[in-house]
Short mmCIF file of C-alpha atoms (C1' of nucleotides) in Angstrom, two decimals:
data_model
loop_
_atom_site.label_atom_id
_atom_site.label_comp_id
_atom_site.label_asym_id
_atom_site.label_seq_id
_atom_site.Cartn_x
_atom_site.Cartn_y
_atom_site.Cartn_z
CA VAL A 1 -144.18 -147.60 -107.20
CA SER A 2 -145.07 -149.26 -110.46
CA GLY A 3 -148.46 -148.25 -111.80
CA ARG A 4 -148.57 -145.03 -109.80
CA ALA A 5 -151.09 -142.89 -111.58
CA ARG A 6 -149.12 -139.65 -111.71
CA PRO A 7 -145.53 -138.78 -112.57
CA THR A 8 -144.31 -137.53 -109.18
CA VAL A 9 -140.72 -138.79 -109.12
CA LEU A 10 -138.17 -136.25 -110.34
CA HIS A 11 -134.60 -137.04 -111.32
CA VAL A 12 -132.52 -133.88 -111.45
CA ASP A 13 -129.12 -134.03 -113.14
CA MET A 14 -126.84 -130.99 -113.32
CA ASP A 15 -125.47 -130.40 -116.83
CA ALA A 16 -121.68 -131.04 -117.04
CA PHE A 17 -121.58 -130.14 -113.35
CA PHE A 18 -117.86 -129.79 -112.54
CA VAL A 19 -117.20 -127.89 -115.76
CA SER A 20 -120.23 -125.65 -115.20
CA VAL A 21 -118.98 -124.72 -111.71
CA GLU A 22 -115.58 -123.83 -113.19
CA LEU A 23 -117.27 -121.66 -115.84
CA LEU A 24 -119.28 -119.97 -113.11
CA ASP A 25 -116.01 -118.91 -111.47
CA ARG A 26 -114.15 -118.30 -114.77
CA PRO A 27 -116.73 -117.00 -117.27
CA GLU A 28 -113.97 -116.11 -119.76
CA LEU A 29 -113.75 -119.85 -120.58
CA ARG A 30 -117.35 -120.07 -121.82
CA GLY A 31 -117.71 -121.48 -125.33
CA ARG A 32 -114.30 -123.18 -125.20
CA PRO A 33 -113.62 -126.90 -124.80
CA VAL A 34 -112.98 -127.35 -121.07
CA VAL A 35 -112.00 -130.61 -119.36
CA VAL A 36 -111.91 -131.20 -115.59
CA GLY A 37 -109.98 -134.16 -114.23
CA GLY A 38 -106.63 -135.70 -113.41
CA SER A 39 -103.77 -133.81 -114.94
CA GLY A 40 -101.09 -136.50 -114.84
CA ASP A 41 -100.34 -139.43 -117.14
CA ARG A 42 -102.52 -141.68 -114.99
CA GLY A 43 -105.49 -139.38 -114.55
CA VAL A 44 -108.97 -139.58 -116.03
CA VAL A 45 -111.52 -137.05 -117.22
CA ALA A 46 -114.12 -136.21 -114.58
CA ALA A 47 -116.22 -133.91 -116.74
CA ALA A 48 -116.07 -132.34 -120.19
CA SER A 49 -117.91 -129.30 -121.54
CA TYR A 50 -120.26 -129.94 -124.46
CA GLU A 51 -117.71 -128.13 -126.68
CA ALA A 52 -115.09 -130.71 -125.60
CA ARG A 53 -117.51 -133.60 -126.12
CA VAL A 54 -117.66 -132.65 -129.80
CA TYR A 55 -114.09 -134.05 -129.97
CA GLY A 56 -115.26 -137.35 -128.47
CA ILE A 57 -114.01 -136.52 -124.97
CA HIS A 58 -116.14 -137.99 -122.20
CA SER A 59 -115.88 -138.68 -118.49
CA ALA A 60 -113.72 -141.65 -117.38
CA MET A 61 -111.56 -141.27 -120.51
CA ALA A 62 -107.81 -141.31 -119.85
CA SER A 63 -106.47 -137.74 -119.59
CA VAL A 64 -103.65 -138.44 -122.04
CA GLN A 65 -106.16 -139.63 -124.61
CA ALA A 66 -108.33 -136.54 -124.08
CA ARG A 67 -105.28 -134.34 -124.56
CA ARG A 68 -104.46 -136.10 -127.82
CA ARG A 69 -108.01 -135.64 -129.10
CA CYS A 70 -108.15 -131.95 -128.28
CA PRO A 71 -104.73 -130.43 -127.44
CA HIS A 72 -106.13 -126.89 -127.36
CA ALA A 73 -108.76 -127.69 -124.70
CA VAL A 74 -108.43 -126.05 -121.29
CA PHE A 75 -107.56 -128.76 -118.75
CA LEU A 76 -108.41 -127.99 -115.11
CA PRO A 77 -107.37 -130.12 -112.13
CA GLY A 78 -110.73 -130.07 -110.33
CA ARG A 79 -111.69 -128.64 -106.95
CA TYR A 80 -113.74 -131.17 -105.01
CA SER A 81 -114.50 -128.88 -102.06
CA ARG A 82 -115.86 -126.15 -104.37
CA TYR A 83 -118.13 -128.64 -106.14
CA ALA A 84 -119.37 -129.93 -102.79
CA GLU A 85 -120.15 -126.36 -101.74
CA VAL A 86 -122.20 -125.64 -104.89
CA SER A 87 -123.85 -129.05 -104.62
CA GLU A 88 -125.03 -128.15 -101.13
CA GLN A 89 -126.66 -124.96 -102.46
CA VAL A 90 -128.49 -126.96 -105.13
CA MET A 91 -129.58 -129.70 -102.70
CA ALA A 92 -130.92 -126.99 -100.35
CA ILE A 93 -133.23 -125.79 -103.14
CA PHE A 94 -134.42 -129.39 -103.67
CA ARG A 95 -135.13 -129.78 -99.95
CA ASP A 96 -137.07 -126.55 -100.03
CA VAL A 97 -139.47 -128.28 -102.44
CA THR A 98 -139.75 -131.64 -100.65
CA PRO A 99 -138.03 -133.36 -97.71
CA LEU A 100 -137.92 -136.55 -99.81
CA VAL A 101 -134.60 -135.88 -101.57
CA GLU A 102 -132.23 -138.78 -102.29
CA PRO A 103 -128.84 -137.50 -103.51
CA LEU A 104 -127.05 -139.96 -105.81
CA SER A 105 -123.86 -137.96 -106.13
CA LEU A 106 -122.79 -134.31 -105.97
CA ASP A 107 -124.68 -133.51 -109.16
CA GLU A 108 -127.86 -135.55 -109.18
CA ALA A 109 -130.76 -136.50 -106.97
CA PHE A 110 -134.19 -138.09 -106.91
CA LEU A 111 -137.11 -136.09 -105.50
CA ASP A 112 -140.51 -137.48 -104.54
CA VAL A 113 -142.91 -134.56 -104.96
CA ALA A 114 -146.21 -136.42 -104.41
CA GLY A 115 -146.70 -134.60 -101.11
CA ALA A 116 -145.84 -131.20 -102.60
CA GLU A 117 -148.36 -131.31 -105.46
CA ARG A 118 -151.25 -129.69 -103.59
CA LEU A 119 -149.09 -126.71 -102.70
CA LEU A 120 -146.89 -126.39 -105.80
CA GLY A 121 -148.82 -128.04 -108.64
CA PRO A 122 -148.28 -131.23 -110.65
CA GLY A 123 -144.86 -132.88 -110.98
CA PRO A 124 -144.02 -131.38 -114.40
CA VAL A 125 -144.82 -127.88 -113.15
CA ILE A 126 -142.64 -128.39 -110.08
CA ALA A 127 -139.85 -129.64 -112.37
CA ARG A 128 -139.91 -126.49 -114.52
CA ARG A 129 -139.97 -124.18 -111.49
CA LEU A 130 -137.14 -126.10 -109.88
CA ARG A 131 -135.05 -125.69 -112.99
CA GLU A 132 -135.69 -121.95 -113.04
CA ARG A 133 -134.80 -121.62 -109.36
CA VAL A 134 -131.48 -123.46 -109.75
CA LEU A 135 -130.60 -121.19 -112.68
CA ASP A 136 -131.66 -118.00 -110.87
CA GLU A 137 -130.13 -118.77 -107.48
CA VAL A 138 -127.01 -120.76 -108.37
CA GLY A 139 -126.46 -119.87 -112.02
CA LEU A 140 -126.34 -123.45 -113.31
CA THR A 141 -128.55 -125.42 -115.69
CA CYS A 142 -129.91 -128.86 -114.96
CA SER A 143 -132.04 -131.43 -116.74
CA VAL A 144 -135.08 -132.94 -115.06
CA GLY A 145 -136.84 -136.22 -115.77
CA VAL A 146 -140.38 -136.68 -114.45
CA ALA A 147 -142.01 -140.10 -114.26
CA ALA A 148 -143.92 -142.46 -112.00
CA THR A 149 -140.81 -144.47 -111.07
CA LYS A 150 -137.19 -143.71 -110.25
CA PHE A 151 -135.47 -145.44 -113.11
CA VAL A 152 -137.82 -144.02 -115.76
CA ALA A 153 -137.32 -140.54 -114.28
CA LYS A 154 -133.58 -141.09 -114.60
CA LEU A 155 -133.83 -142.11 -118.24
CA ALA A 156 -136.17 -139.16 -118.85
CA SER A 157 -133.60 -136.66 -117.49
CA GLU A 158 -131.08 -138.14 -119.92
CA ALA A 159 -133.54 -137.46 -122.74
CA ALA A 160 -133.82 -133.84 -121.58
CA LYS A 161 -130.06 -133.19 -121.61
CA PRO A 162 -128.06 -131.09 -124.06
CA LYS A 163 -126.18 -133.11 -126.65
CA ALA A 164 -122.88 -132.69 -128.47
CA SER A 165 -123.02 -132.79 -132.27
CA LEU A 166 -120.45 -132.18 -135.01
CA GLU A 167 -121.85 -128.66 -135.41
CA GLY A 168 -121.42 -128.01 -131.67
CA PRO A 169 -123.56 -128.28 -128.54
CA VAL A 170 -127.33 -128.69 -129.05
CA LEU A 171 -129.71 -127.47 -126.33
CA GLY A 172 -131.92 -130.06 -124.66
CA SER A 173 -135.57 -129.72 -123.66
CA GLY A 174 -134.56 -129.24 -119.99
CA VAL A 175 -137.58 -131.18 -118.70
CA HIS A 176 -138.85 -134.48 -120.05
CA VAL A 177 -142.10 -135.96 -118.73
CA VAL A 178 -143.07 -139.61 -119.14
CA GLU A 179 -146.70 -140.17 -118.20
CA ALA A 180 -147.45 -143.54 -116.57
CA ASP A 181 -149.36 -144.85 -119.60
CA GLU A 182 -146.51 -143.82 -121.93
CA THR A 183 -143.84 -145.68 -119.96
CA LEU A 184 -143.48 -148.75 -122.20
CA ALA A 185 -143.61 -146.70 -125.39
CA PHE A 186 -140.78 -144.55 -124.00
CA LEU A 187 -138.69 -147.46 -122.71
CA HIS A 188 -138.90 -150.14 -125.37
CA PRO A 189 -137.08 -148.41 -128.26
CA LEU A 190 -134.10 -147.51 -126.00
CA PRO A 191 -130.87 -149.55 -126.32
CA VAL A 192 -130.73 -152.11 -123.51
CA ARG A 193 -127.45 -150.55 -122.35
CA ALA A 194 -129.53 -147.56 -121.18
CA LEU A 195 -130.97 -149.64 -118.32
CA TRP A 196 -129.50 -148.90 -114.90
CA GLY A 197 -127.39 -152.00 -114.16
CA VAL A 198 -126.43 -153.01 -117.70
CA GLY A 199 -122.70 -152.49 -118.17
CA PRO A 200 -120.28 -154.00 -120.69
CA ALA A 201 -120.36 -157.54 -119.21
CA THR A 202 -124.15 -157.77 -118.95
CA LEU A 203 -124.56 -156.20 -122.38
CA ALA A 204 -122.37 -158.91 -123.92
CA ARG A 205 -124.51 -161.65 -122.31
CA LEU A 206 -127.75 -160.03 -123.45
CA GLU A 207 -126.47 -159.57 -126.98
CA ARG A 208 -125.80 -163.30 -127.09
CA LEU A 209 -129.55 -163.74 -126.51
CA GLY A 210 -130.24 -161.38 -129.39
CA VAL A 211 -131.32 -158.57 -127.06
CA LEU A 212 -130.51 -155.11 -128.41
CA THR A 213 -133.32 -152.93 -127.06
CA VAL A 214 -135.24 -152.69 -123.79
CA GLY A 215 -138.26 -153.98 -125.72
CA ASP A 216 -136.31 -157.11 -126.75
CA LEU A 217 -135.55 -157.79 -123.10
CA ALA A 218 -139.16 -157.22 -122.02
CA ALA A 219 -140.36 -159.72 -124.62
CA LEU A 220 -138.23 -162.58 -123.23
CA GLU A 221 -139.54 -165.03 -120.63
CA VAL A 222 -138.17 -164.08 -117.23
CA GLU A 223 -136.66 -167.60 -116.82
CA VAL A 224 -134.54 -167.05 -119.94
CA VAL A 225 -133.13 -163.81 -118.51
CA VAL A 226 -132.53 -165.44 -115.12
CA GLY A 227 -130.70 -168.26 -116.89
CA ALA A 228 -128.35 -165.77 -118.54
CA LEU A 229 -127.82 -163.25 -115.72
CA GLY A 230 -128.62 -165.05 -112.48
CA ARG A 231 -131.66 -164.87 -110.27
CA SER A 232 -131.28 -161.44 -108.71
CA GLN A 233 -130.07 -159.42 -111.67
CA GLY A 234 -132.22 -161.34 -114.16
CA ARG A 235 -135.48 -160.69 -112.33
CA HIS A 236 -134.55 -157.09 -111.62
CA LEU A 237 -133.68 -156.16 -115.20
CA HIS A 238 -136.67 -158.02 -116.63
CA ALA A 239 -138.94 -156.05 -114.29
CA LEU A 240 -137.31 -152.75 -115.28
CA ALA A 241 -137.72 -153.56 -118.96
CA ASN A 242 -141.43 -153.97 -118.29
CA GLY A 243 -141.60 -150.62 -116.51
CA ILE A 244 -141.82 -152.14 -113.03
CA ASP A 245 -139.74 -150.47 -110.30
CA ALA A 246 -140.95 -150.53 -106.71
CA ARG A 247 -138.00 -148.63 -105.21
CA ALA A 248 -138.98 -145.60 -103.16
CA VAL A 249 -137.07 -142.32 -102.88
CA VAL A 250 -135.03 -142.74 -99.69
CA PRO A 251 -133.66 -139.59 -98.05
CA ASP A 252 -130.74 -139.75 -95.57
CA ARG A 253 -129.04 -142.91 -96.77
CA ARG A 254 -126.35 -143.97 -94.32
CA PRO A 255 -122.99 -145.00 -95.83
CA LYS A 256 -122.26 -148.74 -95.66
CA SER A 257 -118.54 -148.38 -96.13
CA ILE A 258 -115.98 -145.59 -96.03
CA GLY A 259 -112.68 -145.86 -97.80
CA HIS A 260 -109.82 -144.14 -99.46
CA GLU A 261 -107.58 -145.22 -102.31
CA GLU A 262 -104.78 -143.72 -104.29
CA THR A 263 -103.04 -144.39 -107.58
CA PHE A 264 -99.35 -143.53 -107.41
CA PRO A 265 -97.52 -141.50 -110.08
CA ARG A 266 -95.19 -144.51 -110.46
CA ASP A 267 -95.49 -148.12 -109.28
CA LEU A 268 -94.09 -148.80 -105.79
CA HIS A 269 -92.01 -151.92 -105.13
CA ARG A 270 -90.80 -151.52 -101.55
CA ARG A 271 -92.70 -152.33 -98.36
CA GLY A 272 -91.36 -149.21 -96.68
CA GLU A 273 -92.88 -146.91 -99.31
CA LEU A 274 -96.18 -148.77 -99.17
CA GLY A 275 -96.19 -148.66 -95.38
CA ARG A 276 -95.86 -144.89 -95.48
CA GLU A 277 -98.72 -144.60 -97.95
CA LEU A 278 -100.79 -146.89 -95.76
CA THR A 279 -100.28 -144.54 -92.82
CA GLY A 280 -101.72 -141.67 -94.82
CA LEU A 281 -104.66 -143.71 -96.09
CA THR A 282 -105.64 -145.10 -92.69
CA ASP A 283 -105.30 -141.66 -91.12
CA ALA A 284 -107.68 -140.21 -93.73
CA VAL A 285 -110.20 -143.06 -93.43
CA ALA A 286 -110.20 -142.87 -89.63
CA ALA A 287 -110.82 -139.12 -89.76
CA ARG A 288 -113.78 -139.61 -92.10
CA LEU A 289 -115.22 -142.40 -89.97
CA ARG A 290 -115.22 -140.07 -86.97
CA ARG A 291 -116.66 -137.21 -89.00
CA HIS A 292 -119.59 -139.50 -89.89
CA GLU A 293 -119.68 -140.67 -86.25
CA VAL A 294 -119.38 -144.31 -87.28
CA ALA A 295 -116.96 -147.16 -86.68
CA GLY A 296 -116.60 -150.44 -88.55
CA ARG A 297 -115.38 -153.99 -87.96
CA THR A 298 -114.30 -155.12 -91.43
CA VAL A 299 -111.10 -153.64 -92.81
CA THR A 300 -110.37 -154.24 -96.51
CA LEU A 301 -107.06 -153.61 -98.25
CA LYS A 302 -107.08 -153.17 -102.01
CA VAL A 303 -103.93 -153.59 -104.08
CA ARG A 304 -103.71 -152.95 -107.81
CA PHE A 305 -100.52 -154.10 -109.50
CA GLY A 306 -98.82 -152.54 -112.49
CA ASP A 307 -100.60 -154.89 -114.90
CA PHE A 308 -103.95 -153.74 -113.43
CA HIS A 309 -104.54 -157.09 -111.71
CA THR A 310 -106.37 -156.16 -108.51
CA ILE A 311 -106.71 -158.11 -105.29
CA THR A 312 -108.48 -157.40 -102.00
CA ARG A 313 -107.67 -158.77 -98.58
CA SER A 314 -109.99 -158.21 -95.65
CA VAL A 315 -110.27 -159.00 -91.98
CA THR A 316 -113.16 -158.68 -89.56
CA LEU A 317 -112.12 -157.44 -86.15
CA PRO A 318 -113.78 -158.35 -82.84
CA GLU A 319 -114.52 -154.67 -82.14
CA PRO A 320 -115.35 -151.74 -84.43
CA VAL A 321 -112.56 -149.23 -85.13
CA ASP A 322 -112.55 -145.51 -85.92
CA GLU A 323 -109.03 -144.57 -84.85
CA ALA A 324 -105.93 -144.50 -87.00
CA PRO A 325 -103.57 -146.75 -84.96
CA ALA A 326 -106.00 -149.70 -84.77
CA LEU A 327 -106.94 -149.30 -88.42
CA ARG A 328 -103.28 -149.04 -89.41
CA ARG A 329 -102.45 -152.26 -87.52
CA ALA A 330 -105.22 -154.22 -89.24
CA ALA A 331 -104.36 -152.88 -92.70
CA SER A 332 -100.67 -153.47 -92.12
CA THR A 333 -101.29 -157.13 -91.28
CA LEU A 334 -103.16 -157.48 -94.56
CA LEU A 335 -100.39 -155.71 -96.48
CA ASP A 336 -97.86 -158.18 -95.03
CA GLN A 337 -99.68 -160.93 -97.00
CA VAL A 338 -98.97 -159.15 -100.30
CA ASP A 339 -95.75 -159.34 -102.31
CA PRO A 340 -95.13 -155.84 -103.72
CA ALA A 341 -92.19 -156.91 -105.90
CA PRO A 342 -94.13 -156.78 -109.24
CA GLY A 343 -94.95 -153.13 -108.55
CA VAL A 344 -98.01 -151.66 -106.87
CA ARG A 345 -99.97 -149.05 -108.81
CA LEU A 346 -102.75 -148.40 -106.32
CA LEU A 347 -103.34 -148.92 -102.62
CA GLY A 348 -106.71 -148.58 -100.91
CA VAL A 349 -108.19 -149.03 -97.45
CA SER A 350 -111.87 -149.22 -96.63
CA VAL A 351 -113.94 -150.00 -93.57
CA SER A 352 -117.38 -151.65 -93.71
CA GLY A 353 -119.80 -153.20 -91.28
CA LEU A 354 -120.44 -149.71 -89.95
CA GLY A 355 -122.28 -148.90 -86.76
CA PRO A 356 -122.44 -145.98 -84.35
CA GLY A 357 -118.99 -144.64 -83.50
CA GLY A 358 -117.65 -143.42 -80.19
CA VAL A 359 -119.04 -146.39 -78.23
CA ARG A 360 -116.57 -149.21 -77.69
CA GLN A 361 -116.04 -152.28 -75.58
CA LEU A 362 -112.71 -151.78 -73.80
CA THR A 363 -110.21 -154.65 -73.90
CA LEU A 364 -107.13 -155.36 -71.84
CA ASP A 365 -105.01 -154.12 -74.75
CA ASP A 366 -106.71 -150.74 -74.54
CA ALA A 367 -105.45 -150.26 -71.01
CA ALA A 368 -101.95 -150.91 -72.28
CA GLY A 369 -101.98 -148.63 -75.28
CA ASP A 370 -104.84 -147.32 -77.39
CA GLU A 371 -107.12 -145.79 -74.82
CA GLY A 372 -105.26 -142.51 -74.92
CA TRP A 373 -105.93 -142.38 -78.66
CA ALA A 374 -109.64 -141.71 -78.22
CA GLU A 375 -108.88 -138.34 -76.74
CA ALA A 376 -105.98 -137.70 -79.10
CA SER A 377 -108.24 -138.43 -82.08
CA ARG A 378 -110.85 -135.96 -80.85
CA THR A 379 -108.15 -133.33 -80.46
CA ILE A 380 -106.81 -134.03 -83.97
CA ASP A 381 -110.35 -133.66 -85.37
CA GLU A 382 -110.79 -130.32 -83.59
CA ILE A 383 -107.46 -128.99 -84.86
CA ARG A 384 -108.30 -130.01 -88.43
CA ALA A 385 -111.76 -128.48 -88.20
CA ARG A 386 -110.20 -125.19 -87.14
CA PHE A 387 -106.97 -125.00 -89.12
CA GLY A 388 -107.45 -127.39 -92.07
CA ALA A 389 -106.59 -130.99 -92.94
CA ASP A 390 -102.85 -130.33 -93.23
CA ALA A 391 -102.54 -128.66 -89.82
CA ILE A 392 -101.78 -131.96 -88.08
CA GLY A 393 -101.10 -135.55 -89.13
CA PRO A 394 -98.88 -138.59 -88.73
CA ALA A 395 -95.18 -137.72 -88.38
CA ALA A 396 -94.42 -140.27 -91.12
CA LEU A 397 -96.13 -137.98 -93.64
CA THR A 398 -94.09 -134.87 -92.94
CA ARG A 399 -91.76 -133.61 -95.67
CA ALA A 400 -89.35 -130.77 -95.96
CA ASP A 401 -92.07 -128.55 -97.48
CA GLY A 402 -94.71 -129.45 -94.91
CA LEU A 403 -97.28 -132.06 -94.05
CA ARG A 404 -99.10 -133.89 -96.86
CA THR A 405 -102.23 -135.56 -95.58
CA LYS A 406 -104.66 -137.41 -97.82
CA GLY A 407 -108.25 -136.44 -98.30
CA ARG A 408 -111.09 -136.29 -100.76
CA HIS A 409 -109.95 -132.88 -101.89
CA ARG A 410 -106.72 -134.30 -103.29
CA GLN A 411 -106.15 -136.62 -106.25
CA GLN A 412 -109.81 -137.26 -106.89
CA TRP A 413 -109.09 -138.06 -110.52
CA GLY A 414 -105.58 -139.50 -110.46
CA PRO A 415 -102.07 -138.48 -109.52
CA PRO A 416 -100.92 -135.02 -110.62
CA ALA A 417 -98.52 -134.51 -113.51
CA ASP A 418 -95.35 -133.74 -111.57
CA GLY A 419 -95.60 -136.58 -109.09
CA THR A 420 -96.20 -134.33 -106.08
CA ASP A 421 -99.46 -133.53 -104.36
CA ALA A 422 -99.48 -129.99 -105.61
CA PRO A 423 -102.33 -129.14 -107.99
CA THR A 424 -101.20 -128.54 -111.54
CA ARG A 425 -102.73 -126.66 -114.40
CA GLY A 426 -102.99 -128.02 -117.90
CA GLY A 427 -103.94 -126.56 -121.24
"C1'" DT B 1 -104.53 -147.31 -125.86
"C1'" DC B 2 -105.47 -146.47 -121.22
"C1'" DT B 3 -107.99 -147.34 -117.74
"C1'" DG B 4 -109.41 -142.38 -110.83
"C1'" DG B 5 -111.85 -142.53 -106.63
"C1'" DG B 6 -115.98 -142.80 -104.21
"C1'" DG B 7 -119.25 -146.23 -103.48
"C1'" DT B 8 -123.25 -150.47 -103.71
"C1'" DC B 9 -124.69 -154.97 -104.63
"C1'" DC B 10 -124.23 -159.75 -105.94
"C1'" DT B 11 -122.09 -164.35 -106.40
"C1'" DG B 12 -119.32 -168.23 -105.27
"C1'" DC B 13 -116.58 -170.43 -102.07
"C1'" DT B 14 -115.22 -172.03 -97.43
"C1'" DA B 15 -115.56 -172.65 -92.54
"C1'" DC B 16 -118.21 -173.50 -88.74
"C1'" DG B 17 -121.82 -174.41 -85.46
"C1'" DA B 18 -126.44 -176.25 -84.54
"C1'" DT C 1 -119.67 -190.63 -81.31
"C1'" DC C 2 -119.94 -190.02 -86.12
"C1'" DT C 3 -122.04 -188.16 -90.32
"C1'" DG C 4 -124.90 -185.34 -93.20
"C1'" DT C 5 -127.55 -181.08 -93.80
"C1'" DC C 6 -128.50 -176.42 -93.43
"C1'" DG C 7 -127.97 -171.59 -92.34
"C1'" DT C 8 -124.87 -167.99 -91.62
"C1'" DA C 9 -120.63 -165.34 -91.46
"C1'" DG C 10 -116.51 -164.17 -93.55
"C1'" DC C 11 -113.83 -163.54 -97.53
"C1'" DA C 12 -112.54 -162.54 -102.49
"C1'" DG C 13 -113.76 -160.97 -106.74
"C1'" DG C 14 -116.62 -158.93 -110.26
"C1'" DA C 15 -120.00 -155.76 -112.22
"C1'" DC C 16 -121.92 -151.54 -112.04
"C1'" DC C 17 -122.94 -146.57 -110.90
"C1'" DC C 18 -121.48 -141.38 -110.97
#
DNA sequence: TCTGGGGTCCTGCTACGA
DNA sequence: TCTGTCGTAGCAGGACCC
């Protein structure tokens, strides 16, 4: 909360997380430029070592561009399940310090340590011990920001991070503390782009107002900012620029939507091909809905064409769904509204309006068809839990060399180089 | 030049019922 | 019965985050 007397919010950010996990398992690569991400022509960089960043490589950069900038870098395809495993070890250490842990992604989290101070000491002391524990117990380095509010803690962890320079990687301070009365002095010189919520579009609008730094934004009347950015975003960013952030650390956030999308190695033009992909996507989404024990009423189809133009089509169903056949039917109806002739680059399915799963109002249609699916779905989940995701799946997805189901562990950063689902190795 | 996949949140528009 | 207003739900798209 703004004005809190002590810096008790920690933002912990693992340094080059995916790359660091790879180096943990392959120490012979230390000191070399290493890039984790999609290996194919349509992939992107998920993480780059500080040695690779010297060449200007950064996350979200196209893989082909990264390869051009540093052909001798080691390119790795990425192993989502391994990163999730290490992330769980790190989060367990955080939860050992305080129950108030809000993970933002696999590699970063907010911690509220106000309640742990009496036992473990002030926030900055907890931050340094936490850093040591993560290094000792997991073997990875992290950067920690300590402040009175979440967004300042996040900016502080950025200030504590290692940096890439022309001479090579430069160590960071590891922990950066912003005392409450230093907040504005820390914030105001920063470029306005540093604020959480200012992307390219908002930056362009702010620059038109002559705003370059956070201090410039803070100095404007709030009405001027609202006029440029709209009521919600304008008020929010103006408050942040003045160091005001009332958001609490919230552990156990429930997902509001669950989805799956996939970019194809080549654009697809035929309904039959897209229908087959849709079967895989809906099967994967349904399985994840059940794993989270939720079901949702709104089904959204996302289609990206070859020219990158992207549309969404959605429908809200009378009853929540968490089973593949019902989800497939809804998504298929939406796909029928789309003309694939120009070439479809990406297809996605997501479900929102989530509520508790497993409880459902039966309809007359259920008696005729889907009711048996509830039990079948449970059986499928059990088989996958025991034998792996590829042990069972829709018949439409079988190929001569076996079943290819979709899941988070595959294609996280774009289609592989050879157009199959098999992982490939670059570099 | 090339732009993944997982999300959240906001805005503008339209339809609809009170 | 007709018309205008208002709130809400649904839908599509955009911006942003890691």
